[in-house]
Amino acid sequence: MAVLNVNIDHVATVRQARKTDEPDPVWAAAECELAGANGITIHLRQDRRHICDRDVRLLKETVACKLNLEMCMAEPIVKIAEEIRPDQVTLVPEKRAELTTEGGLDCLKYKRRLAEVVKRMHKKRILVSTFIAPETEQIIASAQTGCDAIELHTGMYANAVSQRAVKKRLNQLQTGKNLAMENKLVVHAGHGLTYRNIEGVARITNLCEFNIGHSIIARAVFVGIRQATAEMIRLIDKFGCSS
Ligand code: PXP
């Protein structure tokens, strides 16, 4: 059954809105863990618009469950990962003007760099996942470069409106997951997942990890992050059990 990593970037977004010291993502991570989250996900962006270096260092010291660092493959960021050694890195593309991570990583185009980063992360015993669209060539390139896992981009599923489109996107995710497993990759999923749309992906068997941020932090504004996390875990368990 899949487990939940809470992406706490937007706790830091609120802090950075005033460039002060609250709310603290370190505190948020502890609350998520107490609610039963299996992992904490943070994205250290090059522009440091939310999570900053201090957060990564302190979270490495304080998170008892899995620490998943989302990052691009720019050299200064790769060096920080080597130094801090999170449990896992999820490699993402990064554009300066984007509101959030847009497409998946192009593992074909950057295959050589990806292979090098995988090797360096493995040397530090860090697992490597690539955030990719559910496309054959991306999955194969992730496997060929020695990645441990992939995170299937669920944004297209989340944005689908008609029943037909939703079904099409779920089929693509299912097919991508099967191919990844045939290639010995562990399969995660994330982006755009909410309390309303989690059911469709939670019913896909053998998805191991969901990375969910915005929806949980938005709910946390009203009910607190511990309850918001627990509610999402309950849904994942409920729909995951019935598959
Ligand atoms: N997975 C990846 C790779 C992401 O970049 C993000 C956004 O930071 C998420 C999951 C979480 O997406 P959302 O905030 O829409 O839940």
GROMACS .gro file of C-alpha atoms and ligand atoms in nm:
model
  259
    1MET     CA    1   0.000   0.000   0.000
    2ALA     CA    2   0.119   0.352  -0.075
    3VAL     CA    3   0.248   0.581   0.195
    4LEU     CA    4   0.234   0.958   0.226
    5ASN     CA    5   0.521   1.206   0.208
    6VAL     CA    6   0.398   1.552   0.298
    7ASN     CA    7   0.557   1.828   0.091
    8ILE     CA    8   0.598   2.117   0.335
    9ASP     CA    9   0.736   2.375   0.090
   10HIS     CA   10   0.434   2.600   0.134
   11VAL     CA   11   0.484   2.630   0.508
   12ALA     CA   12   0.811   2.797   0.410
   13THR     CA   13   0.626   2.998   0.143
   14VAL     CA   14   0.417   3.163   0.417
   15ARG     CA   15   0.729   3.234   0.621
   16GLN     CA   16   0.909   3.384   0.322
   17ALA     CA   17   0.611   3.610   0.247
   18ARG     CA   18   0.731   3.816   0.545
   19LYS     CA   19   1.093   3.700   0.552
   20THR     CA   20   1.050   3.616   0.919
   21ASP     CA   21   1.099   3.296   1.118
   22GLU     CA   22   0.743   3.161   1.131
   23PRO     CA   23   0.582   2.928   1.048
   24ASP     CA   24   0.880   2.698   1.077
   25PRO     CA   25   0.887   2.400   0.835
   26VAL     CA   26   1.086   2.208   1.097
   27TRP     CA   27   0.791   2.228   1.334
   28ALA     CA   28   0.555   2.138   1.049
   29ALA     CA   29   0.757   1.826   0.972
   30ALA     CA   30   0.731   1.709   1.331
   31GLU     CA   31   0.354   1.759   1.326
   32CYS     CA   32   0.326   1.559   1.000
   33GLU     CA   33   0.529   1.277   1.149
   34LEU     CA   34   0.312   1.271   1.461
   35ALA     CA   35   0.010   1.239   1.231
   36GLY     CA   36   0.163   0.931   1.070
   37ALA     CA   37   0.334   1.063   0.757
   38ASN     CA   38   0.600   0.827   0.628
   39GLY     CA   39   0.808   1.098   0.472
   40ILE     CA   40   0.875   1.469   0.449
   41THR     CA   41   0.940   1.621   0.107
   42ILE     CA   42   1.108   1.956   0.049
   43HIS     CA   43   1.222   2.127  -0.270
   44LEU     CA   44   1.539   2.330  -0.238
   45ARG     CA   45   1.500   2.559  -0.536
   46GLN     CA   46   1.786   2.757  -0.685
   47ASP     CA   47   1.593   3.079  -0.616
   48ARG     CA   48   1.527   2.970  -0.252
   49ARG     CA   49   1.173   3.100  -0.282
   50HIS     CA   50   1.048   2.879   0.002
   51ILE     CA   51   1.275   2.612   0.154
   52CYS     CA   52   1.621   2.746   0.236
   53ASP     CA   53   1.953   2.586   0.323
   54ARG     CA   54   1.894   2.617   0.697
   55ASP     CA   55   1.570   2.418   0.663
   56VAL     CA   56   1.739   2.133   0.480
   57ARG     CA   57   2.015   2.112   0.742
   58LEU     CA   58   1.776   2.118   1.038
   59LEU     CA   59   1.529   1.875   0.878
   60LYS     CA   60   1.810   1.629   0.818
   61GLU     CA   61   1.879   1.644   1.193
   62THR     CA   62   1.519   1.626   1.309
   63VAL     CA   63   1.312   1.419   1.064
   64ALA     CA   64   1.291   1.060   1.187
   65CYS     CA   65   1.095   0.929   0.889
   66LYS     CA   66   1.211   0.954   0.527
   67LEU     CA   67   1.353   1.288   0.411
   68ASN     CA   68   1.297   1.332   0.037
   69LEU     CA   69   1.480   1.626  -0.120
   70GLU     CA   70   1.337   1.746  -0.450
   71MET     CA   71   1.601   1.920  -0.656
   72CYS     CA   72   1.725   2.002  -1.002
   73MET     CA   73   2.060   1.875  -1.127
   74ALA     CA   74   2.245   2.209  -1.108
   75GLU     CA   75   2.592   2.153  -0.962
   76PRO     CA   76   2.562   2.372  -0.646
   77ILE     CA   77   2.240   2.192  -0.551
   78VAL     CA   78   2.388   1.848  -0.618
   79LYS     CA   79   2.680   1.940  -0.389
   80ILE     CA   80   2.439   2.037  -0.110
   81ALA     CA   81   2.266   1.697  -0.142
   82GLU     CA   82   2.603   1.519  -0.122
   83GLU     CA   83   2.687   1.712   0.192
   84ILE     CA   84   2.353   1.683   0.372
   85ARG     CA   85   2.264   1.330   0.260
   86PRO     CA   86   1.884   1.313   0.263
   87ASP     CA   87   1.738   0.961   0.242
   88GLN     CA   88   1.621   1.024  -0.113
   89VAL     CA   89   1.646   1.285  -0.384
   90THR     CA   90   1.374   1.335  -0.641
   91LEU     CA   91   1.518   1.497  -0.951
   92VAL     CA   92   1.296   1.760  -1.109
   93PRO     CA   93   1.331   2.017  -1.386
   94GLU     CA   94   1.333   2.378  -1.268
   95LYS     CA   95   1.245   2.701  -1.442
   96ARG     CA   96   1.279   3.039  -1.277
   97ALA     CA   97   0.938   3.177  -1.375
   98GLU     CA   98   0.727   2.872  -1.289
   99LEU     CA   99   0.468   2.878  -1.009
  100THR     CA  100   0.549   2.516  -0.928
  101THR     CA  101   0.733   2.231  -1.102
  102GLU     CA  102   0.572   2.218  -1.444
  103GLY     CA  103   0.660   1.921  -1.666
  104GLY     CA  104   0.856   1.612  -1.578
  105LEU     CA  105   1.233   1.580  -1.608
  106ASP     CA  106   1.362   1.501  -1.958
  107CYS     CA  107   1.575   1.199  -1.870
  108LEU     CA  108   1.659   1.133  -2.235
  109LYS     CA  109   1.794   1.480  -2.305
  110TYR     CA  110   1.995   1.488  -1.982
  111LYS     CA  111   2.084   1.120  -1.972
  112ARG     CA  112   2.457   1.167  -1.926
  113ARG     CA  113   2.417   1.420  -1.644
  114LEU     CA  114   2.149   1.202  -1.484
  115ALA     CA  115   2.378   0.897  -1.484
  116GLU     CA  116   2.653   1.105  -1.321
  117VAL     CA  117   2.421   1.243  -1.052
  118VAL     CA  118   2.283   0.894  -0.979
  119LYS     CA  119   2.636   0.762  -0.932
  120ARG     CA  120   2.727   1.049  -0.697
  121MET     CA  121   2.410   1.009  -0.491
  122HIS     CA  122   2.459   0.633  -0.462
  123LYS     CA  123   2.812   0.691  -0.337
  124LYS     CA  124   2.651   0.878  -0.047
  125ARG     CA  125   2.384   0.607  -0.006
  126ILE     CA  126   2.105   0.838  -0.122
  127LEU     CA  127   1.816   0.684  -0.319
  128VAL     CA  128   1.736   0.851  -0.651
  129SER     CA  129   1.393   0.905  -0.800
  130THR     CA  130   1.311   1.097  -1.119
  131PHE     CA  131   0.994   1.302  -1.155
  132ILE     CA  132   0.870   1.208  -1.502
  133ALA     CA  133   0.569   1.191  -1.727
  134PRO     CA  134   0.433   0.837  -1.769
  135GLU     CA  135   0.615   0.793  -2.101
  136THR     CA  136   0.803   0.483  -2.213
  137GLU     CA  137   1.128   0.658  -2.310
  138GLN     CA  138   1.145   0.848  -1.980
  139ILE     CA  139   1.088   0.534  -1.776
  140ILE     CA  140   1.348   0.338  -1.973
  141ALA     CA  141   1.603   0.621  -1.946
  142SER     CA  142   1.549   0.632  -1.567
  143ALA     CA  143   1.609   0.258  -1.545
  144GLN     CA  144   1.914   0.267  -1.773
  145THR     CA  145   2.080   0.543  -1.571
  146GLY     CA  146   2.050   0.338  -1.251
  147CYS     CA  147   1.768   0.524  -1.072
  148ASP     CA  148   1.600   0.346  -0.785
  149ALA     CA  149   1.255   0.490  -0.840
  150ILE     CA  150   1.043   0.717  -1.051
  151GLU     CA  151   0.773   0.959  -0.943
  152LEU     CA  152   0.496   0.959  -1.199
  153HIS     CA  153   0.369   1.311  -1.271
  154THR     CA  154   0.000   1.310  -1.181
  155GLY     CA  155  -0.061   1.669  -1.291
  156MET     CA  156  -0.233   1.570  -1.617
  157TYR     CA  157  -0.464   1.339  -1.422
  158ALA     CA  158  -0.535   1.613  -1.169
  159ASN     CA  159  -0.620   1.860  -1.446
  160ALA     CA  160  -0.843   1.622  -1.641
  161VAL     CA  161  -1.205   1.734  -1.640
  162SER     CA  162  -1.420   1.485  -1.830
  163GLN     CA  163  -1.467   1.125  -1.711
  164ARG     CA  164  -1.306   1.011  -2.034
  165ALA     CA  165  -0.999   1.226  -1.983
  166VAL     CA  166  -0.964   1.111  -1.622
  167LYS     CA  167  -0.982   0.748  -1.734
  168LYS     CA  168  -0.725   0.808  -2.008
  169ARG     CA  169  -0.479   0.967  -1.764
  170LEU     CA  170  -0.529   0.688  -1.508
  171ASN     CA  171  -0.463   0.428  -1.779
  172GLN     CA  172  -0.140   0.607  -1.871
  173LEU     CA  173  -0.030   0.607  -1.508
  174GLN     CA  174  -0.119   0.239  -1.474
  175THR     CA  175   0.071   0.145  -1.792
  176GLY     CA  176   0.370   0.355  -1.687
  177LYS     CA  177   0.374   0.192  -1.344
  178ASN     CA  178   0.370  -0.156  -1.500
  179LEU     CA  179   0.658  -0.075  -1.733
  180ALA     CA  180   0.858   0.080  -1.449
  181MET     CA  181   0.808  -0.228  -1.233
  182GLU     CA  182   0.916  -0.454  -1.519
  183ASN     CA  183   1.233  -0.245  -1.523
  184LYS     CA  184   1.285  -0.292  -1.147
  185LEU     CA  185   1.194   0.063  -1.053
  186VAL     CA  186   0.997   0.153  -0.742
  187VAL     CA  187   0.704   0.376  -0.837
  188HIS     CA  188   0.594   0.694  -0.662
  189ALA     CA  189   0.336   0.950  -0.773
  190GLY     CA  190   0.267   1.314  -0.713
  191HIS     CA  191   0.167   1.664  -0.819
  192GLY     CA  192  -0.178   1.817  -0.808
  193LEU     CA  193  -0.319   1.545  -0.582
  194THR     CA  194  -0.601   1.652  -0.351
  195TYR     CA  195  -0.853   1.506  -0.106
  196ARG     CA  196  -1.098   1.501  -0.397
  197ASN     CA  197  -0.888   1.327  -0.660
  198ILE     CA  198  -0.668   1.094  -0.454
  199GLU     CA  199  -0.911   0.803  -0.495
  200GLY     CA  200  -0.824   0.730  -0.859
  201VAL     CA  201  -0.449   0.700  -0.801
  202ALA     CA  202  -0.478   0.538  -0.458
  203ARG     CA  203  -0.662   0.251  -0.629
  204ILE     CA  204  -0.364   0.182  -0.857
  205THR     CA  205  -0.181  -0.109  -0.696
  206ASN     CA  206   0.192  -0.100  -0.623
  207LEU     CA  207   0.230   0.276  -0.617
  208CYS     CA  208   0.458   0.302  -0.315
  209GLU     CA  209   0.465   0.668  -0.225
  210PHE     CA  210   0.254   0.980  -0.278
  211ASN     CA  211   0.413   1.324  -0.256
  212ILE     CA  212   0.142   1.574  -0.172
  213GLY     CA  213   0.186   1.937  -0.075
  214HIS     CA  214  -0.048   2.216  -0.172
  215SER     CA  215  -0.377   2.046  -0.087
  216ILE     CA  216  -0.261   1.937   0.259
  217ILE     CA  217  -0.114   2.276   0.349
  218ALA     CA  218  -0.429   2.449   0.222
  219ARG     CA  219  -0.646   2.228   0.444
  220ALA     CA  220  -0.405   2.279   0.733
  221VAL     CA  221  -0.490   2.650   0.737
  222PHE     CA  222  -0.835   2.551   0.865
  223VAL     CA  223  -0.784   2.231   1.064
  224GLY     CA  224  -0.413   2.224   1.149
  225ILE     CA  225  -0.140   2.030   0.972
  226ARG     CA  226  -0.167   1.725   1.198
  227GLN     CA  227  -0.534   1.673   1.117
  228ALA     CA  228  -0.488   1.759   0.749
  229THR     CA  229  -0.212   1.497   0.720
  230ALA     CA  230  -0.415   1.234   0.908
  231GLU     CA  231  -0.715   1.292   0.681
  232MET     CA  232  -0.506   1.233   0.369
  233ILE     CA  233  -0.351   0.918   0.516
  234ARG     CA  234  -0.699   0.789   0.595
  235LEU     CA  235  -0.808   0.836   0.233
  236ILE     CA  236  -0.497   0.670   0.092
  237ASP     CA  237  -0.549   0.374   0.326
  238LYS     CA  238  -0.921   0.353   0.252
  239PHE     CA  239  -0.894   0.348  -0.127
  240GLY     CA  240  -0.567   0.156  -0.129
  241CYS     CA  241  -0.722  -0.127   0.076
  242SER     CA  242  -1.008  -0.175  -0.167
  243SER     CA  243  -0.786  -0.221  -0.474
  244PXP     N1  244   0.606   1.599  -0.661
  244PXP     C1  245   0.692   1.687  -0.720
  244PXP     C2  246   0.807   1.632  -0.795
  244PXP     C3  247   0.672   1.825  -0.708
  244PXP     O1  248   0.758   1.909  -0.768
  244PXP     C4  249   0.564   1.873  -0.631
  244PXP     C5  250   0.546   2.020  -0.614
  244PXP     O2  251   0.650   2.072  -0.541
  244PXP     C6  252   0.480   1.779  -0.570
  244PXP     C7  253   0.502   1.643  -0.589
  244PXP     C8  254   0.366   1.820  -0.487
  244PXP     O3  255   0.270   1.881  -0.566
  244PXP     P1  256   0.143   1.950  -0.500
  244PXP     O4  257   0.194   2.065  -0.421
  244PXP     O5  258   0.060   1.989  -0.616
  244PXP     O6  259   0.078   1.845  -0.413
   0.00000   0.00000   0.00000
